[in-house]
mmCIF file of C-alpha atoms and ligand atoms in Angstrom:
data_model
loop_
_atom_site.group_PDB
_atom_site.id
_atom_site.type_symbol
_atom_site.label_atom_id
_atom_site.label_comp_id
_atom_site.label_asym_id
_atom_site.label_seq_id
_atom_site.Cartn_x
_atom_site.Cartn_y
_atom_site.Cartn_z
ATOM 1 C CA UNK A 23 99.301 -68.664 129.939
ATOM 2 C CA UNK A 24 96.116 -70.542 130.270
ATOM 3 C CA UNK A 25 96.175 -74.004 131.389
ATOM 4 C CA UNK A 26 92.310 -74.687 131.411
ATOM 5 C CA UNK A 27 91.118 -77.689 129.442
ATOM 6 C CA UNK A 28 89.650 -74.927 127.196
ATOM 7 C CA UNK A 29 92.881 -74.030 125.577
ATOM 8 C CA UNK A 30 92.853 -73.615 122.001
ATOM 9 C CA UNK A 31 96.186 -74.636 120.397
ATOM 10 C CA UNK A 32 97.323 -74.891 116.866
ATOM 11 C CA UNK A 33 100.202 -77.529 115.952
ATOM 12 C CA UNK A 34 101.458 -76.312 112.170
ATOM 13 C CA UNK A 35 103.799 -78.605 110.199
ATOM 14 C CA UNK A 36 104.996 -77.894 106.903
ATOM 15 C CA UNK A 37 104.092 -80.541 104.061
ATOM 16 C CA UNK A 38 107.522 -82.631 102.964
ATOM 17 C CA UNK A 39 109.394 -79.345 104.030
ATOM 18 C CA UNK A 40 112.816 -79.529 102.062
ATOM 19 C CA UNK A 41 111.506 -81.065 99.201
ATOM 20 C CA UNK A 42 108.346 -78.525 98.706
ATOM 21 C CA UNK A 43 111.167 -75.670 98.713
ATOM 22 C CA UNK A 44 113.009 -77.495 95.951
ATOM 23 C CA UNK A 45 109.847 -77.844 94.088
ATOM 24 C CA UNK A 46 108.962 -74.366 94.726
ATOM 25 C CA UNK A 47 112.373 -73.096 93.561
ATOM 26 C CA UNK A 48 112.521 -75.489 90.315
ATOM 27 C CA UNK A 49 109.207 -75.570 88.462
ATOM 28 C CA UNK A 50 110.824 -78.421 86.570
ATOM 29 C CA UNK A 51 110.176 -80.889 89.300
ATOM 30 C CA UNK A 52 106.509 -80.257 89.217
ATOM 31 C CA UNK A 53 104.827 -83.718 89.417
ATOM 32 C CA UNK A 54 107.997 -85.693 89.793
ATOM 33 C CA UNK A 55 109.047 -87.827 92.546
ATOM 34 C CA UNK A 56 111.950 -85.620 94.659
ATOM 35 C CA UNK A 57 114.196 -86.934 97.093
ATOM 36 C CA UNK A 58 116.486 -84.485 99.346
ATOM 37 C CA UNK A 59 119.513 -86.042 101.050
ATOM 38 C CA UNK A 60 122.952 -86.923 101.123
ATOM 39 C CA UNK A 61 124.649 -88.806 98.055
ATOM 40 C CA UNK A 62 123.980 -92.462 97.861
ATOM 41 C CA UNK A 63 127.353 -93.062 99.551
ATOM 42 C CA UNK A 64 127.980 -95.242 102.681
ATOM 43 C CA UNK A 65 126.352 -92.347 105.168
ATOM 44 C CA UNK A 66 123.998 -90.735 102.408
ATOM 45 C CA UNK A 67 120.324 -90.832 104.039
ATOM 46 C CA UNK A 68 116.852 -89.186 102.892
ATOM 47 C CA UNK A 69 116.313 -86.165 104.707
ATOM 48 C CA UNK A 70 112.639 -86.073 103.159
ATOM 49 C CA UNK A 71 110.828 -86.935 100.001
ATOM 50 C CA UNK A 72 107.918 -85.447 98.258
ATOM 51 C CA UNK A 73 104.527 -87.392 98.592
ATOM 52 C CA UNK A 74 105.045 -88.569 94.904
ATOM 53 C CA UNK A 75 108.357 -90.338 95.968
ATOM 54 C CA UNK A 76 106.659 -91.566 99.169
ATOM 55 C CA UNK A 77 104.347 -93.968 96.836
ATOM 56 C CA UNK A 78 107.627 -95.792 96.150
ATOM 57 C CA UNK A 79 108.343 -96.530 100.012
ATOM 58 C CA UNK A 80 110.673 -93.635 100.167
ATOM 59 C CA UNK A 81 110.957 -92.088 103.666
ATOM 60 C CA UNK A 82 113.108 -89.719 105.900
ATOM 61 C CA UNK A 83 116.236 -91.565 107.275
ATOM 62 C CA UNK A 84 116.081 -94.088 104.719
ATOM 63 C CA UNK A 85 119.753 -94.770 103.250
ATOM 64 C CA UNK A 86 119.877 -93.118 99.788
ATOM 65 C CA UNK A 87 121.157 -95.770 98.107
ATOM 66 C CA UNK A 88 117.978 -97.867 98.897
ATOM 67 C CA UNK A 89 115.865 -94.843 97.818
ATOM 68 C CA UNK A 90 117.742 -94.706 94.433
ATOM 69 C CA UNK A 91 116.527 -98.688 94.334
ATOM 70 C CA UNK A 92 113.127 -98.140 94.963
ATOM 71 C CA UNK A 93 112.875 -95.426 92.311
ATOM 72 C CA UNK A 94 115.544 -94.611 90.361
ATOM 73 C CA UNK A 95 114.162 -91.957 88.040
ATOM 74 C CA UNK A 96 113.160 -89.764 91.340
ATOM 75 C CA UNK A 97 115.227 -86.395 91.104
ATOM 76 C CA UNK A 98 118.061 -86.667 93.694
ATOM 77 C CA UNK A 99 118.785 -83.302 95.126
ATOM 78 C CA UNK A 100 121.364 -82.214 97.738
ATOM 79 C CA UNK A 101 119.976 -80.119 100.709
ATOM 80 C CA UNK A 102 120.277 -76.375 100.537
ATOM 81 C CA UNK A 103 119.924 -75.680 104.225
ATOM 82 C CA UNK A 104 120.206 -71.983 104.055
ATOM 83 C CA UNK A 105 117.314 -71.773 101.999
ATOM 84 C CA UNK A 106 115.104 -73.907 104.237
ATOM 85 C CA UNK A 107 116.312 -71.842 107.116
ATOM 86 C CA UNK A 108 115.000 -68.620 105.217
ATOM 87 C CA UNK A 109 111.768 -70.253 104.646
ATOM 88 C CA UNK A 110 111.338 -71.478 108.172
ATOM 89 C CA UNK A 111 112.172 -67.747 109.345
ATOM 90 C CA UNK A 112 109.301 -66.527 106.994
ATOM 91 C CA UNK A 113 106.860 -69.161 108.258
ATOM 92 C CA UNK A 114 107.510 -68.444 111.928
ATOM 93 C CA UNK A 115 107.119 -64.729 111.446
ATOM 94 C CA UNK A 116 103.739 -65.408 110.275
ATOM 95 C CA UNK A 117 103.002 -67.360 112.949
ATOM 96 C CA UNK A 118 104.121 -65.006 115.452
ATOM 97 C CA UNK A 119 101.519 -62.546 113.879
ATOM 98 C CA UNK A 120 98.724 -64.428 114.988
ATOM 99 C CA UNK A 121 99.962 -65.273 118.655
ATOM 100 C CA UNK A 122 102.511 -63.922 121.206
ATOM 101 C CA UNK A 123 102.763 -67.288 122.491
ATOM 102 C CA UNK A 124 104.443 -69.336 119.618
ATOM 103 C CA UNK A 125 106.738 -72.291 120.460
ATOM 104 C CA UNK A 126 109.030 -73.590 117.344
ATOM 105 C CA UNK A 127 109.808 -77.490 117.405
ATOM 106 C CA UNK A 128 111.992 -77.593 114.501
ATOM 107 C CA UNK A 129 112.366 -75.670 111.208
ATOM 108 C CA UNK A 130 109.115 -76.872 110.042
ATOM 109 C CA UNK A 131 106.847 -76.988 113.230
ATOM 110 C CA UNK A 132 105.514 -75.023 115.896
ATOM 111 C CA UNK A 133 102.774 -74.791 118.428
ATOM 112 C CA UNK A 134 100.541 -71.933 118.877
ATOM 113 C CA UNK A 135 98.439 -70.940 121.894
ATOM 114 C CA UNK A 136 95.720 -68.673 120.641
ATOM 115 C CA UNK A 137 93.391 -69.122 123.625
ATOM 116 C CA UNK A 138 93.479 -65.282 123.981
ATOM 117 C CA UNK A 139 93.545 -64.446 120.284
ATOM 118 C CA UNK A 140 90.564 -62.101 119.285
ATOM 119 C CA UNK A 141 91.008 -62.417 115.458
ATOM 120 C CA UNK A 142 88.252 -64.282 113.591
ATOM 121 C CA UNK A 143 85.955 -64.122 117.033
ATOM 122 C CA UNK A 144 88.737 -66.281 118.402
ATOM 123 C CA UNK A 145 87.904 -69.129 116.376
ATOM 124 C CA UNK A 146 91.088 -71.438 116.274
ATOM 125 C CA UNK A 147 89.981 -73.078 113.247
ATOM 126 C CA UNK A 148 89.566 -69.915 111.335
ATOM 127 C CA UNK A 149 92.875 -68.799 112.548
ATOM 128 C CA UNK A 150 94.548 -72.179 111.501
ATOM 129 C CA UNK A 151 92.940 -71.228 107.881
ATOM 130 C CA UNK A 152 94.284 -67.610 107.807
ATOM 131 C CA UNK A 153 97.680 -69.149 108.593
ATOM 132 C CA UNK A 154 97.794 -71.654 105.982
ATOM 133 C CA UNK A 155 96.377 -69.217 103.427
ATOM 134 C CA UNK A 156 99.237 -66.715 104.413
ATOM 135 C CA UNK A 157 101.868 -69.331 104.319
ATOM 136 C CA UNK A 158 100.693 -70.330 100.814
ATOM 137 C CA UNK A 159 100.576 -66.929 99.631
ATOM 138 C CA UNK A 160 103.668 -65.557 101.207
ATOM 139 C CA UNK A 161 106.244 -68.462 101.046
ATOM 140 C CA UNK A 162 104.237 -70.286 98.469
ATOM 141 C CA UNK A 163 104.456 -73.866 100.570
ATOM 142 C CA UNK A 164 101.712 -75.579 101.958
ATOM 143 C CA UNK A 165 101.449 -76.594 105.749
ATOM 144 C CA UNK A 166 99.131 -78.680 107.680
ATOM 145 C CA UNK A 167 97.387 -77.571 110.867
ATOM 146 C CA UNK A 168 95.891 -79.363 113.579
ATOM 147 C CA UNK A 169 93.506 -77.869 115.739
ATOM 148 C CA UNK A 170 92.895 -79.018 119.488
ATOM 149 C CA UNK A 171 92.803 -78.218 123.194
ATOM 150 C CA UNK A 172 96.175 -79.395 123.970
ATOM 151 C CA UNK A 173 99.471 -79.957 122.637
ATOM 152 C CA UNK A 174 99.415 -84.021 122.256
ATOM 153 C CA UNK A 175 96.238 -83.738 120.176
ATOM 154 C CA UNK A 176 96.793 -80.776 118.027
ATOM 155 C CA UNK A 177 99.947 -82.391 117.026
ATOM 156 C CA UNK A 178 98.404 -85.825 116.245
ATOM 157 C CA UNK A 179 95.690 -83.792 114.278
ATOM 158 C CA UNK A 180 98.145 -81.979 112.017
ATOM 159 C CA UNK A 181 99.345 -85.385 110.702
ATOM 160 C CA UNK A 182 95.890 -86.677 110.027
ATOM 161 C CA UNK A 183 95.021 -85.095 106.800
ATOM 162 C CA UNK A 184 98.717 -84.581 105.295
ATOM 163 C CA UNK A 185 99.519 -82.697 102.899
ATOM 164 C CA UNK A 186 97.626 -79.260 103.161
ATOM 165 C CA UNK A 187 95.242 -80.382 105.917
ATOM 166 C CA UNK A 188 93.308 -78.849 108.475
ATOM 167 C CA UNK A 189 91.914 -81.011 111.331
ATOM 168 C CA UNK A 190 90.232 -80.225 114.352
ATOM 169 C CA UNK A 191 89.628 -82.324 117.451
ATOM 170 C CA UNK A 192 87.276 -80.855 119.767
ATOM 171 C CA UNK A 193 87.171 -81.045 123.280
ATOM 172 C CA UNK A 194 84.139 -83.543 123.614
ATOM 173 C CA UNK A 195 85.919 -85.570 120.794
ATOM 174 C CA UNK A 196 89.495 -86.104 122.235
ATOM 175 C CA UNK A 197 88.836 -88.846 124.652
ATOM 176 C CA UNK A 198 87.036 -91.023 122.413
ATOM 177 C CA UNK A 199 89.685 -90.136 119.582
ATOM 178 C CA UNK A 200 92.441 -91.638 121.984
ATOM 179 C CA UNK A 201 90.884 -94.667 122.617
ATOM 180 C CA UNK A 202 91.234 -95.496 119.023
ATOM 181 C CA UNK A 203 95.054 -94.618 118.820
ATOM 182 C CA UNK A 204 97.502 -97.303 118.346
ATOM 183 C CA UNK A 205 100.024 -97.035 121.597
ATOM 184 C CA UNK A 206 102.938 -96.164 119.549
ATOM 185 C CA UNK A 207 101.502 -93.139 118.219
ATOM 186 C CA UNK A 208 101.297 -91.947 121.966
ATOM 187 C CA UNK A 209 103.570 -88.724 122.706
ATOM 188 C CA UNK A 210 106.464 -89.935 124.128
ATOM 189 C CA UNK A 211 106.008 -93.478 123.590
ATOM 190 C CA UNK A 212 109.034 -94.765 121.341
ATOM 191 C CA UNK A 213 109.658 -98.370 119.957
ATOM 192 C CA UNK A 214 111.104 -99.590 123.211
ATOM 193 C CA UNK A 215 108.146 -98.419 125.605
ATOM 194 C CA UNK A 216 105.868 -99.698 122.841
ATOM 195 C CA UNK A 217 107.008 -102.937 122.981
ATOM 196 C CA UNK A 218 106.962 -103.150 126.784
ATOM 197 C CA UNK A 219 103.301 -101.731 126.448
ATOM 198 C CA UNK A 220 102.468 -104.488 123.916
ATOM 199 C CA UNK A 221 103.707 -107.181 126.200
ATOM 200 C CA UNK A 222 101.419 -106.047 128.960
ATOM 201 C CA UNK A 223 98.498 -106.439 126.387
ATOM 202 C CA UNK A 224 98.330 -102.509 125.857
ATOM 203 C CA UNK A 225 97.928 -102.063 122.266
ATOM 204 C CA UNK A 226 95.299 -98.805 122.168
ATOM 205 C CA UNK A 227 94.302 -96.104 123.915
ATOM 206 C CA UNK A 228 91.315 -98.014 125.324
ATOM 207 C CA UNK A 229 93.733 -100.349 126.839
ATOM 208 C CA UNK A 230 95.875 -97.710 128.246
ATOM 209 C CA UNK A 231 92.695 -96.346 129.982
ATOM 210 C CA UNK A 232 91.948 -99.504 131.712
ATOM 211 C CA UNK A 233 95.086 -99.350 133.842
ATOM 212 C CA UNK A 234 95.202 -97.453 136.790
ATOM 213 C CA UNK A 235 97.653 -94.661 137.306
ATOM 214 C CA UNK A 236 99.438 -96.571 139.986
ATOM 215 C CA UNK A 237 99.780 -99.581 138.074
ATOM 216 C CA UNK A 238 101.333 -97.639 134.937
ATOM 217 C CA UNK A 239 103.870 -96.149 137.507
ATOM 218 C CA UNK A 240 104.812 -99.288 138.768
ATOM 219 C CA UNK A 241 105.772 -100.478 135.344
ATOM 220 C CA UNK A 242 106.783 -97.255 133.965
ATOM 221 C CA UNK A 243 107.934 -95.134 136.519
ATOM 222 C CA UNK A 244 107.328 -91.436 136.635
ATOM 223 C CA UNK A 245 106.105 -91.547 132.933
ATOM 224 C CA UNK A 246 103.329 -93.645 134.350
ATOM 225 C CA UNK A 247 101.411 -90.345 135.497
ATOM 226 C CA UNK A 248 101.977 -88.986 132.086
ATOM 227 C CA UNK A 249 100.782 -91.852 130.165
ATOM 228 C CA UNK A 250 97.653 -92.056 132.557
ATOM 229 C CA UNK A 251 96.745 -88.501 131.650
ATOM 230 C CA UNK A 252 97.403 -88.996 127.884
ATOM 231 C CA UNK A 253 95.017 -92.000 128.131
ATOM 232 C CA UNK A 254 92.243 -89.529 128.938
ATOM 233 C CA UNK A 255 92.959 -87.281 126.076
ATOM 234 C CA UNK A 256 94.939 -84.670 128.654
ATOM 235 C CA UNK A 257 97.876 -82.870 128.215
ATOM 236 C CA UNK A 258 98.822 -79.743 130.324
ATOM 237 C CA UNK A 259 102.106 -78.850 128.851
ATOM 238 C CA UNK A 260 101.999 -75.221 128.370
ATOM 239 C CA UNK A 261 103.110 -73.580 125.186
ATOM 240 C CA UNK A 262 106.372 -72.257 125.577
ATOM 241 C CA UNK A 263 107.101 -69.104 123.804
ATOM 242 C CA UNK A 264 110.502 -68.634 125.332
ATOM 243 C CA UNK A 265 112.074 -71.896 125.471
ATOM 244 C CA UNK A 266 114.297 -72.776 128.242
ATOM 245 C CA UNK A 267 117.713 -71.125 126.854
ATOM 246 C CA UNK A 268 119.981 -71.875 129.814
ATOM 247 C CA UNK A 269 121.484 -75.321 129.334
ATOM 248 C CA UNK A 270 124.758 -76.534 128.703
ATOM 249 C CA UNK A 271 125.155 -79.842 126.674
ATOM 250 C CA UNK A 272 127.962 -82.236 125.089
ATOM 251 C CA UNK A 273 127.550 -84.697 122.351
ATOM 252 C CA UNK A 274 129.743 -86.960 120.078
ATOM 253 C CA UNK A 275 129.284 -88.555 116.540
ATOM 254 C CA UNK A 276 131.251 -91.823 116.116
ATOM 255 C CA UNK A 277 133.114 -92.295 113.089
ATOM 256 C CA UNK A 278 131.866 -95.749 113.412
ATOM 257 C CA UNK A 279 128.652 -96.908 115.185
ATOM 258 C CA UNK A 280 129.040 -98.476 118.531
ATOM 259 C CA UNK A 281 127.044 -101.178 120.082
ATOM 260 C CA UNK A 282 128.819 -101.760 123.316
ATOM 261 C CA UNK A 283 126.717 -100.269 126.092
ATOM 262 C CA UNK A 284 129.768 -99.863 128.606
ATOM 263 C CA UNK A 285 131.670 -97.880 126.211
ATOM 264 C CA UNK A 286 128.511 -95.528 125.439
ATOM 265 C CA UNK A 287 128.121 -95.089 129.523
ATOM 266 C CA UNK A 288 131.584 -94.272 129.930
ATOM 267 C CA UNK A 289 131.393 -91.840 127.023
ATOM 268 C CA UNK A 290 128.479 -90.240 128.821
ATOM 269 C CA UNK A 291 130.350 -90.004 132.132
ATOM 270 C CA UNK A 292 133.358 -88.171 130.267
ATOM 271 C CA UNK A 293 130.960 -85.723 128.773
ATOM 272 C CA UNK A 294 129.270 -85.422 132.204
ATOM 273 C CA UNK A 295 132.360 -84.711 134.105
ATOM 274 C CA UNK A 296 133.360 -81.677 131.466
ATOM 275 C CA UNK A 297 130.002 -80.347 131.942
ATOM 276 C CA UNK A 298 129.823 -80.408 135.776
ATOM 277 C CA UNK A 299 133.114 -78.681 135.977
ATOM 278 C CA UNK A 300 132.092 -75.904 133.636
ATOM 279 C CA UNK A 301 128.911 -75.707 135.762
ATOM 280 C CA UNK A 302 131.076 -75.552 138.848
ATOM 281 C CA UNK A 303 133.336 -72.795 137.542
ATOM 282 C CA UNK A 304 130.297 -70.617 136.361
ATOM 283 C CA UNK A 305 128.764 -71.116 140.126
ATOM 284 C CA UNK A 306 125.631 -72.725 138.317
ATOM 285 C CA UNK A 307 123.379 -75.482 139.335
ATOM 286 C CA UNK A 308 121.568 -78.241 137.346
ATOM 287 C CA UNK A 309 118.313 -80.024 138.089
ATOM 288 C CA UNK A 310 117.750 -81.928 135.098
ATOM 289 C CA UNK A 311 119.885 -84.358 133.123
ATOM 290 C CA UNK A 312 118.827 -85.036 129.442
ATOM 291 C CA UNK A 313 120.663 -88.001 127.708
ATOM 292 C CA UNK A 314 120.326 -88.087 123.816
ATOM 293 C CA UNK A 315 120.890 -91.094 121.565
ATOM 294 C CA UNK A 316 120.968 -91.280 117.704
ATOM 295 C CA UNK A 317 120.553 -94.698 116.384
ATOM 296 C CA UNK A 318 122.542 -95.750 113.091
ATOM 297 C CA UNK A 319 119.162 -95.155 111.296
ATOM 298 C CA UNK A 320 119.214 -91.793 112.466
ATOM 299 C CA UNK A 321 116.083 -92.290 114.756
ATOM 300 C CA UNK A 322 116.933 -89.942 117.786
ATOM 301 C CA UNK A 323 115.649 -90.405 121.358
ATOM 302 C CA UNK A 324 115.952 -88.379 124.276
ATOM 303 C CA UNK A 325 115.630 -89.359 127.810
ATOM 304 C CA UNK A 326 115.186 -86.686 130.711
ATOM 305 C CA UNK A 327 115.137 -86.961 134.458
ATOM 306 C CA UNK A 328 114.292 -83.497 136.579
ATOM 307 C CA UNK A 329 115.589 -83.792 140.206
ATOM 308 C CA UNK A 330 113.993 -82.053 143.334
ATOM 309 C CA UNK A 331 117.817 -80.968 144.513
ATOM 310 C CA UNK A 332 120.750 -79.927 142.541
ATOM 311 C CA UNK A 333 122.498 -82.531 140.851
ATOM 312 C CA UNK A 334 126.395 -83.464 142.102
ATOM 313 C CA UNK A 335 128.476 -85.552 139.835
ATOM 314 C CA UNK A 336 127.420 -88.866 141.475
ATOM 315 C CA UNK A 337 123.777 -88.119 141.041
ATOM 316 C CA UNK A 338 124.290 -87.116 137.511
ATOM 317 C CA UNK A 339 125.992 -90.091 136.704
ATOM 318 C CA UNK A 340 123.614 -92.009 138.337
ATOM 319 C CA UNK A 341 120.823 -90.349 136.502
ATOM 320 C CA UNK A 342 122.606 -90.506 133.017
ATOM 321 C CA UNK A 343 123.137 -94.121 133.523
ATOM 322 C CA UNK A 344 119.444 -94.871 134.373
ATOM 323 C CA UNK A 345 118.391 -92.668 131.429
ATOM 324 C CA UNK A 346 120.715 -94.577 129.150
ATOM 325 C CA UNK A 347 119.342 -97.913 130.374
ATOM 326 C CA UNK A 348 115.897 -96.772 129.209
ATOM 327 C CA UNK A 349 117.052 -96.542 125.462
ATOM 328 C CA UNK A 350 118.146 -99.338 123.240
ATOM 329 C CA UNK A 351 121.785 -99.121 123.367
ATOM 330 C CA UNK A 352 123.428 -102.378 123.309
ATOM 331 C CA UNK A 353 120.549 -103.650 121.288
ATOM 332 C CA UNK A 354 120.689 -101.168 118.264
ATOM 333 C CA UNK A 355 124.020 -99.563 116.946
ATOM 334 C CA UNK A 356 124.374 -96.006 117.882
ATOM 335 C CA UNK A 357 125.534 -93.128 115.958
ATOM 336 C CA UNK A 358 125.996 -90.292 118.235
ATOM 337 C CA UNK A 359 125.334 -89.740 122.115
ATOM 338 C CA UNK A 360 125.197 -86.615 123.978
ATOM 339 C CA UNK A 361 124.072 -85.194 127.453
ATOM 340 C CA UNK A 362 122.574 -81.946 128.451
ATOM 341 C CA UNK A 363 121.938 -80.415 131.848
ATOM 342 C CA UNK A 364 119.284 -77.849 132.210
ATOM 343 C CA UNK A 365 117.140 -76.227 134.761
ATOM 344 C CA UNK A 366 120.044 -74.261 135.661
ATOM 345 C CA UNK A 367 119.979 -71.802 138.589
ATOM 346 C CA UNK A 368 122.756 -69.477 140.203
ATOM 347 C CA UNK A 369 123.176 -67.472 143.317
ATOM 348 C CA UNK A 370 125.079 -65.031 141.688
ATOM 349 C CA UNK A 371 122.854 -63.307 139.058
ATOM 350 C CA UNK A 372 125.340 -62.138 136.516
ATOM 351 C CA UNK A 373 124.519 -61.222 132.784
ATOM 352 C CA UNK A 374 125.904 -64.470 131.398
ATOM 353 C CA UNK A 375 123.531 -65.286 128.741
ATOM 354 C CA UNK A 376 125.312 -66.413 125.968
ATOM 355 C CA UNK A 377 128.055 -68.847 127.463
ATOM 356 C CA UNK A 378 127.009 -72.015 125.793
HETATM 357 N N1 DCP B 14 114.303 -84.278 108.243
HETATM 358 C C1 DCP B 14 115.475 -84.588 108.295
HETATM 359 N N2 DCP B 14 115.669 -85.911 108.591
HETATM 360 C C2 DCP B 14 114.681 -86.520 109.240
HETATM 361 C C3 DCP B 14 113.529 -86.441 109.592
HETATM 362 C C4 DCP B 14 113.112 -84.826 108.841
HETATM 363 O O1 DCP B 14 116.513 -83.981 107.690
HETATM 364 N N3 DCP B 14 114.985 -87.866 109.589
HETATM 365 C C5 DCP B 14 114.227 -82.852 107.871
HETATM 366 C C6 DCP B 14 113.501 -82.971 106.294
HETATM 367 C C7 DCP B 14 112.217 -82.296 106.458
HETATM 368 C C8 DCP B 14 112.127 -81.476 107.557
HETATM 369 O O2 DCP B 14 113.127 -81.988 108.599
HETATM 370 O O3 DCP B 14 111.649 -81.873 105.271
HETATM 371 C C9 DCP B 14 110.553 -81.607 108.379
HETATM 372 O O4 DCP B 14 110.500 -83.027 108.840
HETATM 373 P P1 DCP B 14 108.935 -83.639 108.710
HETATM 374 O O5 DCP B 14 109.182 -84.888 109.626
HETATM 375 O O6 DCP B 14 108.176 -82.547 109.115
HETATM 376 O O7 DCP B 14 108.980 -84.134 107.558
HETATM 377 P P2 DCP B 14 108.490 -83.109 106.120
HETATM 378 O O8 DCP B 14 107.967 -82.008 106.593
HETATM 379 O O9 DCP B 14 109.382 -83.455 104.989
HETATM 380 O O10 DCP B 14 107.055 -84.246 105.785
HETATM 381 P P3 DCP B 14 105.746 -84.014 105.965
HETATM 382 O O11 DCP B 14 105.678 -83.317 107.895
HETATM 383 O O12 DCP B 14 104.952 -83.881 105.080
HETATM 384 O O13 DCP B 14 105.443 -85.793 106.918
HETATM 385 MG MG1 MG B 15 106.795 -81.445 107.982
#
């Protein structure tokens, strides 16, 4: 894997993925607003909407009942996950043909590192064009592609000319591009951090760039290093073809949304205790704790902490508690909470690969 600033990274993101699959499979939907999601009952939400429906203000995670009010004549369709999964597999198979280094992020999204590619004289832009064309021909769906020298910019680029877009941010353009970027669009800056940044007068990349790394670390902890490099248009994260599989996680979806931060912390501790004893039984040690929170509106955040030493129960709890405090629990109702331990190592090298 090549970590030099001259890497060539492509980010592929399918357009209105679930809705596009429905349109593909049902020609009668052509040109109509299409909403894929749960029934408009208490918990029914929009999974996605096609671009026609988005014109009415409909978007992912919105209650279906609200989508219905915005556009009663839209086609409301129940998700067919098996079909989306099959389409996703076809897309990923195409991507794997263009690079050995493909990192899927979700059903409809992946990064490719094509630094080493020799097709099309190594032109990442032409590779991206070829990928889009092959997806269109074989899967009959459109994808948007972003091409750049790191993951952060490639992903931003793929979102810039949706649908069916292809956007390139060249190495010499990255820094200027980032200066104009609203602070909320930076990778890893969620709603809470965005608000904190704005309080400090940081509204754009240019504002962020005026802050020293030390000052950012003072205000944001370890994440400050990350923000400082993003401000320069730098992101050294490698594309990981084989994602870390050794992790152990727990989560719970509440029947009713929970507002009480203490209660949520207790629930996390309960999950952690369970995980730690599982780890112990298997003779494993973990270095990373990740807390996941899904709010009532389905927005999901994760907060992670990697330690230098293997975690014990006390450390794991302290970390989880700290990570939880970096979310908006207590302020926003929570639908799901979970914790994962990763960065696992073991002294006993056993053949336990599928013990999750
Ligand atoms: N999805 C979901 N719930 C969400 C967000 C997304 O179920 N809150 C599902 C439906 C989407 C798919 O994941 O089709 C991919 O998500 P994207 O965010 O990439 O959205 P789309 O592909 O639908 O639209 P686009 O990428 O064109 O903006
Ligand atoms: Mg998409």
